[in-house]
């Protein structure tokens, strides 16, 4: 079996934004497979917990409980066309962790959430679609910013972006996941909502997601209309997930693109190194003296080692290239921004 990449995804969102329900729908959709991409919980017991909670919703109409202070951590094995490729690390926190204090008197889950955000490859900012039913004008913006915790999100995202930029580390990709997209008036006859308008409203709420060097996708998702019944549950027939797989596929595509770029840079450095070794070889005096012979032997070993490393890097580089080329066409309907402008690699069928 080939080595699996390790990919960390962090989610954050206000209480009740729909994080847990989204995770259940994501797992249900992707354990069956979306465009031949699958996720499978590495831990058998956690797999049963997720599957049971999904069955509770779909068969009995029972909604998940609000998450408590103990986050639920998951490791999903990501496979494409049945080939296992990566381990995705995901944790489901209560919304209250985001605005909580950290340190000796704070909440341990808040501290853990911030640490995960600081190391994650991708951040999912979960925003409750209820706030975006109708166009979000200037007059409601501050209230929505408060309720969706976008102020707190901006602070932690800015913190990780500036820290990583300072340390020369790659930036995380971001998704603005708008949950409960079923409540948004997409087809309304008087003023139908458009995805581009929603993206503009999100830009005004979370400008940090549109800053230079940052790659961000806007993904409305829905678990279904979840129509309420008299006993507080939902009608099983109203459970019908839409587009829940897209945020994960986007982060995977970004991961493979970034890995490929990094490997390209390392391959270029390796070639420079080899050029140096070859020049050293050429500069050695001709003849079979002991000194030059020893130097030639040392250089031959070094060149062999460089060839071996190049072959391994090229293998991984081509692997990442193939994976991103497979994923990018799946994102053709997803608005993706790079430094605030539409990303040119989306819709081009090029990874
Ligand atoms: N219409 C609709 N309602 C949804 C959808 N997803 C979630 N909801 C509603 O939102 C409620 C809250 O969802 P949760 O998934 O528990 O929210 P959470 O973000 O995990 O909340 P905390 O764990 O308390 O932070 C659910 O009980 C549903 O009533 C959706 O796709 N459509
Ligand atoms: Mg929850």
Short mmCIF file of N, CA and C in Angstrom, two decimals, residues 69 93-118 152 155-156 159:
data_model
loop_
_atom_site.label_atom_id
_atom_site.label_comp_id
_atom_site.label_asym_id
_atom_site.label_seq_id
_atom_site.Cartn_x
_atom_site.Cartn_y
_atom_site.Cartn_z
N UNK A 69 -19.01 20.01 25.44
CA UNK A 69 -17.62 20.53 25.48
C UNK A 69 -16.58 19.49 25.07
N UNK A 93 -16.68 20.46 16.97
CA UNK A 93 -16.71 21.21 18.22
C UNK A 93 -18.08 21.85 18.42
N UNK A 94 -18.40 22.18 19.67
CA UNK A 94 -19.60 23.00 19.92
C UNK A 94 -19.29 24.40 19.42
N UNK A 95 -20.34 25.10 18.95
CA UNK A 95 -20.14 26.47 18.47
C UNK A 95 -19.61 27.38 19.56
N UNK A 96 -19.96 27.04 20.82
CA UNK A 96 -19.53 27.88 21.95
C UNK A 96 -18.03 27.88 22.18
N UNK A 97 -17.31 26.93 21.55
CA UNK A 97 -15.85 26.88 21.77
C UNK A 97 -15.18 28.10 21.15
N UNK A 98 -15.73 28.58 20.04
CA UNK A 98 -15.07 29.66 19.30
C UNK A 98 -14.95 30.95 20.11
N UNK A 99 -16.05 31.41 20.78
CA UNK A 99 -15.90 32.66 21.55
C UNK A 99 -15.46 32.43 23.00
N UNK A 100 -14.99 31.23 23.34
CA UNK A 100 -14.62 30.96 24.74
C UNK A 100 -13.21 31.42 25.06
N UNK A 101 -12.98 31.59 26.38
CA UNK A 101 -11.64 31.93 26.85
C UNK A 101 -10.73 30.72 26.75
N UNK A 102 -9.44 30.98 26.62
CA UNK A 102 -8.46 29.90 26.67
C UNK A 102 -7.53 30.16 27.88
N UNK A 103 -6.62 29.25 28.13
CA UNK A 103 -5.71 29.43 29.27
C UNK A 103 -6.24 28.71 30.49
N UNK A 104 -5.61 28.95 31.66
CA UNK A 104 -5.95 28.16 32.86
C UNK A 104 -7.44 28.21 33.21
N UNK A 105 -8.09 29.38 33.03
CA UNK A 105 -9.50 29.48 33.41
C UNK A 105 -10.44 29.24 32.22
N UNK A 106 -9.88 28.96 31.07
CA UNK A 106 -10.72 28.84 29.88
C UNK A 106 -11.18 27.42 29.62
N UNK A 107 -11.78 27.20 28.44
CA UNK A 107 -12.29 25.88 28.10
C UNK A 107 -11.23 25.11 27.33
N UNK A 108 -11.00 23.85 27.74
CA UNK A 108 -9.99 23.07 27.03
C UNK A 108 -10.35 22.88 25.56
N UNK A 109 -11.66 22.79 25.25
CA UNK A 109 -12.00 22.56 23.83
C UNK A 109 -11.67 23.80 22.99
N UNK A 110 -11.81 25.00 23.60
CA UNK A 110 -11.48 26.23 22.86
C UNK A 110 -9.99 26.26 22.53
N UNK A 111 -9.20 25.87 23.50
CA UNK A 111 -7.74 25.84 23.32
C UNK A 111 -7.36 24.85 22.21
N UNK A 112 -8.00 23.69 22.27
CA UNK A 112 -7.71 22.64 21.28
C UNK A 112 -8.14 23.09 19.87
N UNK A 113 -9.30 23.76 19.81
CA UNK A 113 -9.80 24.25 18.51
C UNK A 113 -8.79 25.24 17.91
N UNK A 114 -8.30 26.18 18.72
CA UNK A 114 -7.36 27.17 18.21
C UNK A 114 -6.07 26.52 17.75
N UNK A 115 -5.63 25.51 18.48
CA UNK A 115 -4.39 24.83 18.09
C UNK A 115 -4.60 24.12 16.75
N UNK A 116 -5.75 23.45 16.60
CA UNK A 116 -6.01 22.75 15.34
C UNK A 116 -6.07 23.72 14.16
N UNK A 117 -6.71 24.87 14.38
CA UNK A 117 -6.81 25.87 13.32
C UNK A 117 -5.41 26.32 12.89
N UNK A 118 -4.51 26.44 13.89
CA UNK A 118 -3.17 26.95 13.57
C UNK A 118 -2.36 25.98 12.72
N UNK A 152 -15.20 36.78 15.46
CA UNK A 152 -14.25 35.84 16.08
C UNK A 152 -13.53 35.02 15.01
N UNK A 155 -10.77 37.01 13.47
CA UNK A 155 -9.61 37.15 14.35
C UNK A 155 -8.73 35.91 14.28
N UNK A 156 -9.34 34.71 14.40
CA UNK A 156 -8.49 33.51 14.42
C UNK A 156 -7.91 33.22 13.04
N UNK A 159 -5.07 35.60 12.52
CA UNK A 159 -3.94 35.18 13.35
C UNK A 159 -3.15 34.07 12.66
#
